[in-house]
Short mmCIF file of C-alpha atoms in Angstrom, two decimals:
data_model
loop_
_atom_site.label_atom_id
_atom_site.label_comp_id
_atom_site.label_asym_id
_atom_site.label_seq_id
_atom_site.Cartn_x
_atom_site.Cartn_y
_atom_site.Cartn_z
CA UNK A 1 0.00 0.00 0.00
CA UNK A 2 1.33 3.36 -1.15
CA UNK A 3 0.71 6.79 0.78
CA UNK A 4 -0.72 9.13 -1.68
CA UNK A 5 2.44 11.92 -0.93
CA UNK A 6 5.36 9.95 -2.96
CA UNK A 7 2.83 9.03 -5.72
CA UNK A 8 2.66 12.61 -6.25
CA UNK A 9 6.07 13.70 -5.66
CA UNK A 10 7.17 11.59 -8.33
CA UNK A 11 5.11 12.79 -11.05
CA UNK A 12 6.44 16.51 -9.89
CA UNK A 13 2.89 17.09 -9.80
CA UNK A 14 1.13 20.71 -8.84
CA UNK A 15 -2.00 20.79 -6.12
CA UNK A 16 -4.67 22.24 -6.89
CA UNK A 17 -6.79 20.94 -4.37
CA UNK A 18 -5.04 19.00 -1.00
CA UNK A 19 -7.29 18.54 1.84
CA UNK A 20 -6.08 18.25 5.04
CA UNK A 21 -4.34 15.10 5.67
CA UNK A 22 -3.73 14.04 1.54
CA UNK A 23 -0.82 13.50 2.15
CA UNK A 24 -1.33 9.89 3.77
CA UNK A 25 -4.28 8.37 1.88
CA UNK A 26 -3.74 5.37 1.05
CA UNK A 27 -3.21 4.08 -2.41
CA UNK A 28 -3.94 0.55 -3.64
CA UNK A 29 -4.12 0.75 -7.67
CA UNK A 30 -3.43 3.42 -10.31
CA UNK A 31 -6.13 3.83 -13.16
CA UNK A 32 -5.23 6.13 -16.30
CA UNK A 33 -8.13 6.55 -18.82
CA UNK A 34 -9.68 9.60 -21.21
CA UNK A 35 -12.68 7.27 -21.07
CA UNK A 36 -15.56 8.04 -18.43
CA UNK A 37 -17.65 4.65 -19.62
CA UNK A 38 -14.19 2.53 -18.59
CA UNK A 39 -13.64 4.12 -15.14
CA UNK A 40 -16.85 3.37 -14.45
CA UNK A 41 -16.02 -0.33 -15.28
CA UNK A 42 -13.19 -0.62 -13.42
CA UNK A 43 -13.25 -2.23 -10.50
CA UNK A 44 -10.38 -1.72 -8.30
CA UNK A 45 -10.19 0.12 -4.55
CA UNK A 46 -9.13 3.09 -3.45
CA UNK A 47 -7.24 4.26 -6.96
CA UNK A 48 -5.60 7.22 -8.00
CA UNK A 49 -7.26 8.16 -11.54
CA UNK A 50 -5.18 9.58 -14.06
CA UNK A 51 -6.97 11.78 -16.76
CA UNK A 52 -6.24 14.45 -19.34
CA UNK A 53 -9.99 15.09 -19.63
CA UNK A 54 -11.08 18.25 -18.15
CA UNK A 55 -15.05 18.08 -17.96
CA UNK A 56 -16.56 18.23 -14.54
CA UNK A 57 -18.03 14.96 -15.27
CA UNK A 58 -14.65 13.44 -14.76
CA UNK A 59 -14.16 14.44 -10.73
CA UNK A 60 -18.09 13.33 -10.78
CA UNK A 61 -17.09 9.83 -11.70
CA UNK A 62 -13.85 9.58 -9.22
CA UNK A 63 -16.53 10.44 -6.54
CA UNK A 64 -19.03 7.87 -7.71
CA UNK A 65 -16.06 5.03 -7.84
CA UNK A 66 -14.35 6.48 -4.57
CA UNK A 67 -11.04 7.56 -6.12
CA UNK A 68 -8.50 8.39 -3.66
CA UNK A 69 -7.31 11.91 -5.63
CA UNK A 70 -7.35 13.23 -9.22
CA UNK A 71 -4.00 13.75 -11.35
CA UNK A 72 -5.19 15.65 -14.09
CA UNK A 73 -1.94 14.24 -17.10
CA UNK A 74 -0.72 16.45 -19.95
CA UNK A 75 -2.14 19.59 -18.87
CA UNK A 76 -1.24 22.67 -17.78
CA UNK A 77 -4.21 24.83 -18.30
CA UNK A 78 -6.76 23.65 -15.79
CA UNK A 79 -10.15 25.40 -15.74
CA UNK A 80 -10.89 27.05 -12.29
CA UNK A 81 -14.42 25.78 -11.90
CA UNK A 82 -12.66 22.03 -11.73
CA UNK A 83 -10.71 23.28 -8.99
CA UNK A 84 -13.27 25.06 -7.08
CA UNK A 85 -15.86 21.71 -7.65
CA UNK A 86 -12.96 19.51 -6.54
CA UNK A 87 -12.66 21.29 -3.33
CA UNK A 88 -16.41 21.66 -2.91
CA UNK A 89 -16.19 17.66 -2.98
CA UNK A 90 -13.42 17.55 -0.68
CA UNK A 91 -10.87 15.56 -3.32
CA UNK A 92 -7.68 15.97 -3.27
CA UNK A 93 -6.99 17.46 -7.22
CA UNK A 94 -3.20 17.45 -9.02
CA UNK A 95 -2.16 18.70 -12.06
CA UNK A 96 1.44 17.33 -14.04
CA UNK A 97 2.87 18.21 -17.16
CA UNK A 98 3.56 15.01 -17.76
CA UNK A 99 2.02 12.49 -20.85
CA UNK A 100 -0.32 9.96 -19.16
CA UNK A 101 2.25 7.36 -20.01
CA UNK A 102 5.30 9.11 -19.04
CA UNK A 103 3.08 9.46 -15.34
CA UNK A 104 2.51 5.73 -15.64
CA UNK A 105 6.06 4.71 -16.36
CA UNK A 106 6.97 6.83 -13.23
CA UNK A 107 4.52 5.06 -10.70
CA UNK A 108 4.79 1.77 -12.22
CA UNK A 109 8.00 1.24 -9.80
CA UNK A 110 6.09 2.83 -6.31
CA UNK A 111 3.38 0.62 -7.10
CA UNK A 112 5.34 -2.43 -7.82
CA UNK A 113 6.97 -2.24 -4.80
CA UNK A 114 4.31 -1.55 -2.21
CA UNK B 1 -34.38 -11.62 1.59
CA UNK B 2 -37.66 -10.45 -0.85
CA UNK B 3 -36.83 -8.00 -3.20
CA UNK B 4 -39.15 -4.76 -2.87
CA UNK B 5 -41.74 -4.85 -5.58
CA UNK B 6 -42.05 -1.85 -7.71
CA UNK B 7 -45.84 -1.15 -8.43
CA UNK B 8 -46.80 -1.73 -11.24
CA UNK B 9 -47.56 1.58 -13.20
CA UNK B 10 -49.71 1.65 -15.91
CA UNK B 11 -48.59 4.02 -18.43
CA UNK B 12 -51.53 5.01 -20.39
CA UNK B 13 -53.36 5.84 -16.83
CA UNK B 14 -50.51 7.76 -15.90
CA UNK B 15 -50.84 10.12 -19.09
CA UNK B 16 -54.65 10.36 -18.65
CA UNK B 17 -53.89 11.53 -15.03
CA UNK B 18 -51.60 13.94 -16.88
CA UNK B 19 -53.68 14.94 -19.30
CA UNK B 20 -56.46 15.26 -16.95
CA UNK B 21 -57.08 18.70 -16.36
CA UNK B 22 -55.67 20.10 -19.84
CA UNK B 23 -57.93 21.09 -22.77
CA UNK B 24 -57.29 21.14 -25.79
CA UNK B 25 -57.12 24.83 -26.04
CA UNK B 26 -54.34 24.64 -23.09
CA UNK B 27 -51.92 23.07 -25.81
CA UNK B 28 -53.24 23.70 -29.34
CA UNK B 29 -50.94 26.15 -32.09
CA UNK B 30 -52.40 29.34 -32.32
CA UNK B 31 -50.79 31.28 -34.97
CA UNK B 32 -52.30 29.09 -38.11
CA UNK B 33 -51.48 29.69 -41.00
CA UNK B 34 -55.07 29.10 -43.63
CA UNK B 35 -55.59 29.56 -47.48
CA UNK B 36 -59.12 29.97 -48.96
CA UNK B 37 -60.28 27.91 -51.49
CA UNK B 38 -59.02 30.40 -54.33
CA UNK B 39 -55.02 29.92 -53.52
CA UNK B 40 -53.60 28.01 -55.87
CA UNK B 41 -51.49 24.82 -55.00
CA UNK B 42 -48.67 26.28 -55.62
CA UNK B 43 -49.34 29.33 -52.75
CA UNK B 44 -49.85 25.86 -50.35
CA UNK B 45 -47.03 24.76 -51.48
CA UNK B 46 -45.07 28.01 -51.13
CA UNK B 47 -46.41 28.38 -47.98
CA UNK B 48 -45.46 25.45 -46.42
CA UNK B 49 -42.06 25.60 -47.78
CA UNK B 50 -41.34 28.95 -45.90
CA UNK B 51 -43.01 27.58 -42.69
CA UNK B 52 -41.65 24.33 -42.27
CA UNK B 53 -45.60 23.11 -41.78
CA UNK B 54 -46.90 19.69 -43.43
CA UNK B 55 -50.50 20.38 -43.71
CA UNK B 56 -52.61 24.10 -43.99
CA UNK B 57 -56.81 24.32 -43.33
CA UNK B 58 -58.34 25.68 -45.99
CA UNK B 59 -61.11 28.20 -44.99
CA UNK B 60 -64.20 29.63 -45.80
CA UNK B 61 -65.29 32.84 -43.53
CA UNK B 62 -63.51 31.28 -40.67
CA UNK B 63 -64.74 27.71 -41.32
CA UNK B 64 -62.95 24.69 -42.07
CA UNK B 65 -63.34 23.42 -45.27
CA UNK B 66 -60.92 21.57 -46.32
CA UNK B 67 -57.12 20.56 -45.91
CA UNK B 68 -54.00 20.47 -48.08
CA UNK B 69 -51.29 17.91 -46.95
CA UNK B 70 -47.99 17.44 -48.35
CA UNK B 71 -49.53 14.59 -49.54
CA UNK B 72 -51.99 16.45 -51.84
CA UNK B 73 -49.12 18.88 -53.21
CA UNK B 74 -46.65 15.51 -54.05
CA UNK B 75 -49.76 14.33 -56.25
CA UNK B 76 -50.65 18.23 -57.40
CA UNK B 77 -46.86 18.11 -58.42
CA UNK B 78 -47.76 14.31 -60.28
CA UNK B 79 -50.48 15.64 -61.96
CA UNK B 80 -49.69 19.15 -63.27
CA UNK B 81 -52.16 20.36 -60.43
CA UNK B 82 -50.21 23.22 -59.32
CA UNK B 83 -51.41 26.14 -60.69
CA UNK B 84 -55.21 24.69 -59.73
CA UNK B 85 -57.17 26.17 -57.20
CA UNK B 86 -57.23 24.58 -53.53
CA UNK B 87 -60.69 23.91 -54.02
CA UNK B 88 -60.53 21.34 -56.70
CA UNK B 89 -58.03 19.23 -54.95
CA UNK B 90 -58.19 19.28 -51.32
CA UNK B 91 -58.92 16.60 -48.81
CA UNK B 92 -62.61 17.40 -47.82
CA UNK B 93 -64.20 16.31 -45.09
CA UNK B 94 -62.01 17.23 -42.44
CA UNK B 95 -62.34 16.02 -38.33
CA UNK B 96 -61.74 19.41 -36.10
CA UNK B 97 -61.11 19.06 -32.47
CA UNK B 98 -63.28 21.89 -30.51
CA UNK B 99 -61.04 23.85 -28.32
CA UNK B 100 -63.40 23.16 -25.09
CA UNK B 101 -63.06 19.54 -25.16
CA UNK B 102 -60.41 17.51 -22.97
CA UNK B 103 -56.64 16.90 -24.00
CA UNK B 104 -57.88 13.41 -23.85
CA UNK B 105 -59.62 13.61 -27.09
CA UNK B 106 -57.14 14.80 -28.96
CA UNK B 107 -54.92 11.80 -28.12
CA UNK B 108 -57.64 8.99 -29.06
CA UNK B 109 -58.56 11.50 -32.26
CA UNK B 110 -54.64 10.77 -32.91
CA UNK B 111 -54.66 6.91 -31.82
CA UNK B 112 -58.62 6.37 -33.83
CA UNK B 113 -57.31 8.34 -37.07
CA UNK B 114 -54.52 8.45 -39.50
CA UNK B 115 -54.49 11.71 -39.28
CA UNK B 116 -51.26 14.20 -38.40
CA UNK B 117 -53.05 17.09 -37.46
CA UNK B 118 -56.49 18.06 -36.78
CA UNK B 119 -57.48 21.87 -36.72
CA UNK B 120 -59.17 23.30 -33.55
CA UNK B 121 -62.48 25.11 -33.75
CA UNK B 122 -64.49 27.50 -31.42
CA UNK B 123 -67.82 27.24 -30.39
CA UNK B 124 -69.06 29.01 -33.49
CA UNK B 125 -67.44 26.38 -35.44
CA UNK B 126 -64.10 29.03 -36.26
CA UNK B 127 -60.61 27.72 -36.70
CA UNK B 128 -58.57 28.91 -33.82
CA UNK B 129 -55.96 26.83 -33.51
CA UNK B 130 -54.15 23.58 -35.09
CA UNK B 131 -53.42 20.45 -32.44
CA UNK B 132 -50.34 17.69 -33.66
CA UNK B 133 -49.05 15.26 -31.68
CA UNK B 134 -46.09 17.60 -30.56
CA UNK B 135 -48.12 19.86 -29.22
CA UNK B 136 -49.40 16.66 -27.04
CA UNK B 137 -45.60 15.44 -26.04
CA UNK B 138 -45.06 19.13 -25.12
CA UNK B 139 -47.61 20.13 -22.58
CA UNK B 140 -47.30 16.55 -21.32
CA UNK B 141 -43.97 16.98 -20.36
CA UNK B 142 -44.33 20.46 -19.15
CA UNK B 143 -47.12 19.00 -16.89
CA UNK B 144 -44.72 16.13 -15.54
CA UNK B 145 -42.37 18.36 -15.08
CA UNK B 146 -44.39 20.95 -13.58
CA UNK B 147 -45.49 18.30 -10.67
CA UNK B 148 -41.68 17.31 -9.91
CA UNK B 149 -40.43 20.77 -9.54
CA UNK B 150 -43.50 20.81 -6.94
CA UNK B 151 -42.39 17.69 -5.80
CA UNK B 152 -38.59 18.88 -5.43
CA UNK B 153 -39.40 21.97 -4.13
CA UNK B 154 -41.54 20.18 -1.14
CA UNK B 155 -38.02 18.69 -0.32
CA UNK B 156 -38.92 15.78 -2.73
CA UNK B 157 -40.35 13.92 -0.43
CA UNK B 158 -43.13 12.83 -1.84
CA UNK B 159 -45.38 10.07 -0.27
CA UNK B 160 -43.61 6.53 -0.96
CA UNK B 161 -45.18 3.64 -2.59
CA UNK B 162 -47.75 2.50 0.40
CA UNK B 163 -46.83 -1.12 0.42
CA UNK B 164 -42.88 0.11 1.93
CA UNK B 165 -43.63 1.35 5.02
CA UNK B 166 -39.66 -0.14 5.63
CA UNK B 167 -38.64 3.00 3.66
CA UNK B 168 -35.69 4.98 4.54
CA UNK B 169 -35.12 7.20 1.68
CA UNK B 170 -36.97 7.97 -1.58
CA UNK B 171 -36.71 10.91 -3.63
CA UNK B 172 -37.28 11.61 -7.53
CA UNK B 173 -34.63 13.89 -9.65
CA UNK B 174 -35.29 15.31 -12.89
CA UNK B 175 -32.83 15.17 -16.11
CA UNK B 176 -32.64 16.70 -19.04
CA UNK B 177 -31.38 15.95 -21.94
CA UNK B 178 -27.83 16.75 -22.78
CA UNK B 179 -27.53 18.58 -18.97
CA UNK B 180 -24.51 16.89 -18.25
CA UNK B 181 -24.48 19.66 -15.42
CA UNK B 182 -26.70 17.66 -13.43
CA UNK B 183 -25.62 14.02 -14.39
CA UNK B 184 -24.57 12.59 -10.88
CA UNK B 185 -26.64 14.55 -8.32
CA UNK B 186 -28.60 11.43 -7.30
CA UNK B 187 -25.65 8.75 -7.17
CA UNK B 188 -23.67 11.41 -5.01
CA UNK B 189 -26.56 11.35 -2.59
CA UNK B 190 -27.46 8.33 -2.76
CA UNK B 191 -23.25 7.49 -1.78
CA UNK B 192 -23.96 9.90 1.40
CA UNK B 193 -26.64 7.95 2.40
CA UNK B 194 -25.28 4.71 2.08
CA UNK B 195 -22.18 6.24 3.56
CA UNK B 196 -24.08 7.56 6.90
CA UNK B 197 -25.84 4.47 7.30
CA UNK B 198 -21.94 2.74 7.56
CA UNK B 199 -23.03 0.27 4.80
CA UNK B 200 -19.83 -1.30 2.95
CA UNK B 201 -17.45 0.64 0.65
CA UNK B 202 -17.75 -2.03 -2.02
CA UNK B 203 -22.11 -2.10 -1.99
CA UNK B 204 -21.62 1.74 -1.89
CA UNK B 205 -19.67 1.76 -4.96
CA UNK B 206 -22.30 -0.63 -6.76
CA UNK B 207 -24.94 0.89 -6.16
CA UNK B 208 -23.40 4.46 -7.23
CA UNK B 209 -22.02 3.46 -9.99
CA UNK B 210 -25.43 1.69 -11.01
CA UNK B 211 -27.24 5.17 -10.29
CA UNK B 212 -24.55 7.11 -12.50
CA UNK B 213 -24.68 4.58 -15.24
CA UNK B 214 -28.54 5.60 -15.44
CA UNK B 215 -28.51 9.34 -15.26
CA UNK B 216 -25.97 9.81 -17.53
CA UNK B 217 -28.06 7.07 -20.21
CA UNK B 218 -30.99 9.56 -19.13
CA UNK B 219 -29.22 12.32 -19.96
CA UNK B 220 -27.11 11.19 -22.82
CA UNK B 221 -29.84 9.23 -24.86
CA UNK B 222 -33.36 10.06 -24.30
CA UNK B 223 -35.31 13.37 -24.46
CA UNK B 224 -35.49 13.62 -20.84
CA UNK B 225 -36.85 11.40 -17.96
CA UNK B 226 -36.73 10.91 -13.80
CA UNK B 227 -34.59 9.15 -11.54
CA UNK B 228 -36.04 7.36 -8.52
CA UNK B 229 -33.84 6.27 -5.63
CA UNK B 230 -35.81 4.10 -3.16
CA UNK B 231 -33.51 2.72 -0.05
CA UNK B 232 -35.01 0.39 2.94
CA UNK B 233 -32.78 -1.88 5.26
CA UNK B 234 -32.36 -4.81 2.33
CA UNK B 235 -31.88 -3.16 -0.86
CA UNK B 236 -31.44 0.40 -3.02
CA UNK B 237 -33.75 0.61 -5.87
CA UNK B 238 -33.02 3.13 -8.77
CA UNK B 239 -35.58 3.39 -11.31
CA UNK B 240 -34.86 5.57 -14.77
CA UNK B 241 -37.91 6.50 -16.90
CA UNK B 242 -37.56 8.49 -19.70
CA UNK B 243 -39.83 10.13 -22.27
CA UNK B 244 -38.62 8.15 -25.42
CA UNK B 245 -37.68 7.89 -28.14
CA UNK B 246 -37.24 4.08 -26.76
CA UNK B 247 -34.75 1.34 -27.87
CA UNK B 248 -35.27 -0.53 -30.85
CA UNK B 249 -33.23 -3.32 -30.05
CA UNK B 250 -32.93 -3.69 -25.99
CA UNK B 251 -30.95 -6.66 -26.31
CA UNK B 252 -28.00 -5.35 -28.66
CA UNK B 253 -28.39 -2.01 -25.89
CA UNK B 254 -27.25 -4.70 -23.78
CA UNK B 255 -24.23 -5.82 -25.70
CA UNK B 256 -21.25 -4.53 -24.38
CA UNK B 257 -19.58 -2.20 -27.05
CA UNK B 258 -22.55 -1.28 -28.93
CA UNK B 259 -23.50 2.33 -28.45
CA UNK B 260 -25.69 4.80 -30.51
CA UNK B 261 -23.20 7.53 -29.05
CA UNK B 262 -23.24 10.43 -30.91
CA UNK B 263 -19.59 12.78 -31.27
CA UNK B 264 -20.51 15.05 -28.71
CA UNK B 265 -21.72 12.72 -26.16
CA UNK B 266 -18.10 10.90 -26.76
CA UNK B 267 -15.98 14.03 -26.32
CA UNK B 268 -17.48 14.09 -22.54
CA UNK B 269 -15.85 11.01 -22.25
CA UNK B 270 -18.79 8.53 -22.40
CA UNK B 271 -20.30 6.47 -25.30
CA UNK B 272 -17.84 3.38 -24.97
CA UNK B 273 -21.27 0.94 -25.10
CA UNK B 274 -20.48 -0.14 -21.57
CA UNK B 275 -23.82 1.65 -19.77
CA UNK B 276 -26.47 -0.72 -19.61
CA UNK B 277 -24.19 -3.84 -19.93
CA UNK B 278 -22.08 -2.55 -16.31
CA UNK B 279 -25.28 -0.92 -14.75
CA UNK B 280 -26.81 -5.03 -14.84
CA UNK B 281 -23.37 -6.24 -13.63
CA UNK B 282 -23.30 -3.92 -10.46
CA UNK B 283 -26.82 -4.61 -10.01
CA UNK B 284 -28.53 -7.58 -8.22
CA UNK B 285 -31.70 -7.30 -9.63
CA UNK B 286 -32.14 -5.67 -12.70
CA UNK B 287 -34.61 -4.57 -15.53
CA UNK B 288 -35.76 -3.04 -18.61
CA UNK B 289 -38.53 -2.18 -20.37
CA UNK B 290 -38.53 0.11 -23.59
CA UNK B 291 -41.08 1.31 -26.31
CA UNK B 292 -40.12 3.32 -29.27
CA UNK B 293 -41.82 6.19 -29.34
CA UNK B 294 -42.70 5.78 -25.56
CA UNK B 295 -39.95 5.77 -23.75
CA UNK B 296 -37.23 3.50 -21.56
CA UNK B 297 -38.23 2.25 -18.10
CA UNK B 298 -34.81 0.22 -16.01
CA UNK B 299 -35.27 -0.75 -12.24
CA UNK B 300 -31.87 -1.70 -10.80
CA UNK B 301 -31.65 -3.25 -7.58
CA UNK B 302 -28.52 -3.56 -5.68
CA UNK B 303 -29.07 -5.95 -2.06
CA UNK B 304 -27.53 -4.67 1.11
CA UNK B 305 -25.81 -6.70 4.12
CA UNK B 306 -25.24 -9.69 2.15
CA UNK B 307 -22.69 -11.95 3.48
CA UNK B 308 -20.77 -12.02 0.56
CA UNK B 309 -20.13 -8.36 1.02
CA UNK B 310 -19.80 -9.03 4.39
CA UNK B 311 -16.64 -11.76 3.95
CA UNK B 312 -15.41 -9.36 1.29
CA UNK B 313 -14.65 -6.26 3.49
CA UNK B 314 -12.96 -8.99 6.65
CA UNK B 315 -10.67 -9.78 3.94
#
């Protein structure tokens, strides 16, 4: 089990939302998709969603599955009503430059080894 | 445990209740556009073009005498009939609808003839208005919708079936089509509920999901419908009407992958095929009904404390 703090360390990621106490959620899977029908298929616990859609739909759906936090991948231009909702929901919300593969490639190791 | 029985609703009651206190004057067109029996064919014809209308009354001093259809100007077109007047060609003996009568019978008038629109006279016998079957879908759904935003705004708690007096929760939500915007409202309250009542993270997640799965098919594919969420001690029950236009095909709806998605719909991320086919996996109970042209009715049922999801969460 990974604490959510390292995950997002390593993806040099930016907060835009981090509720007190983010820091230590716990992490069990990762789950990268631009597709809302296939997070809502998935069926793994407490994940950290990786997404480079931006529609309020998408922190929505990581509240309907229980997602740990949001890292919103290859963007750097995130709309402020996404960050105002995410708070409003109480989620923790990241942002990283970073291609959704490059992110998975760089938590593929911290999740191997927990 | 018994599953909670949804009662059974009949339909066609449930639109006469609906239709109840409307007359036909409450829903009818009033700005209709008439020709007199001198206008040529080709006027109709012009007419209609620049209107977007299928069918004009033709009048005498007010009274309905005849009609032109598009059907009449394709065979006016056949027959070299266009520059004819109205009155040598028009469909004659035409039903009217009197404005004082009940919405009711307007909607047999549509079900008893093959007609597509019937015009709508006064007492004196006067057209004052045209009645189609949109004008029928309309004020329906302004009068459904009209009772839930009484409903919602009485805290939407509105009486519950009478045979659950178990009932913990029940409330109805409205959707709309394409208002994304409110896609979710229900399966976030329905996760708080769960959530306060300490019911188990996996159930919770069922059972939103499930609820998602059906607003967003609500709001996504159909012209508009309601959401029910029912709760009691054994069992949440979501049921999504809509108002149509229906499924075709329910069982390829079920095949996972096959979606009538439009471009838009996929560029908010949904559309994969994967909503009704998922919303029956996460559910313990679950089913559909659908009539084209009437509209899609899916009761999912997802079971609480069962000892599967019991041994699940000691794991």
């Amino acid at each position: 089990m990974n604490k959510l703090k390292p995950l997002i360390d390593v993806l040099s990621a930016t907060i835009l939302n981090g509720p007190p106490g983010w820091e230590d959620r716990e992490v069990r899977g990762v789950f990268a998709s631009d597709l809302i029908s296939d997070i809502l298929v998935s069926d793994g616990e407490e994940t950290l969603l990786l997404t480079s859609l931006l529609s309020d739909q998408v922190l929505r759906t990581a509240d309907v599955i229980g997602a740990v936090a949001v890292v919103l991948v290859n963007r750097r231009h995130i709309p402020a009503a996404l960050t105002k909702a995410a708070t409003k929901q109480g989620l923790p919300l990241f942002s990283a430059p970073l291609s959704k593969f490059n992110a998975c490639v760089r938590l593929g190791p911290l999740m191997e080894m927990a | 445990m018994s599953p909670v029985q949804q009662p059974e609703e009949d339909i066609s009651l449930r639109i006469q209740e609906l239709a109840g206190n409307l007359k036909i004057r409450d829903v009818m067109t009033r700005h209709v556009f008439a020709v007199t029996r001198t206008c040529t064919m080709r006027d109709v014809q012009t007419i209609m073009k620049n209107n977007a209308i299928s069918g004009i009354p033709v009048v005498d001093s007010n009274h309905v005498v005849g009609m032109v259809s598009v059907h009449d100007i394709m065979s006016a077109f056949e027959q070299d009939w266009m520059a004819d007047a109205v009155a040598d060609h028009m469909t004659t003996g035409v039903r009217t609808l009197s404005e004082e009568q009940p919405l009711s019978f307007a909607m047999s008038a549509f079900s008893k003839f093959p007609y597509r629109r019937f015009p709508v006279v006064n007492r004196k016998n006067e057209l004052v208005g045209m009645v189609t079957l949109r004008n029928i879908n309309v004020a329906l759904i302004q009068e459904l919708s009209r009772q839930l935003a009484t409903m919602e705004t009485e805290g939407g708690r509105v009486t519950p079936p009478a045979s659950s007096d178990s009932c913990i929760f029940y409330r109805t939500y409205r959707l709309a089509r394409y208002d994304f915007e409110s896609g979710g409202k229900a399966s976030a309250e329905l996760r708080e509920q769960l959530r306060v009542r300490g019911v188990a993270p996996k159930t919770i997640r069922r059972a939103a999901v499930a609820c998602y799965e059906l607003e967003i098919n609500i709001i996504a594919h159909s012209h508009g419908g309601t959401l029910t969420l029912y709760i009691d001690r054994d069992c949440v029950r979501i049921t999504a009407n809509d108002f149509g236009p229906g499924i075709p095909d329910v069982e390829q709806a079920m095949t996972e992958g096959y979606s009538t998605a439009n471009d838009w719909i996929r560029s908010q991320g949904f559309g994969a095929g994967m909503g009704l086919p998922n919303t029956k996996r996460l559910s313990d109970e679950f089913a559909i009904q659908s009539g084209v042209d009437m509209g899609t009715m899916i009761k999912s049922i997802v079971n609480l404390n069962t000892s599967e999801e019991l041994s699940d969460e000691s794991k």
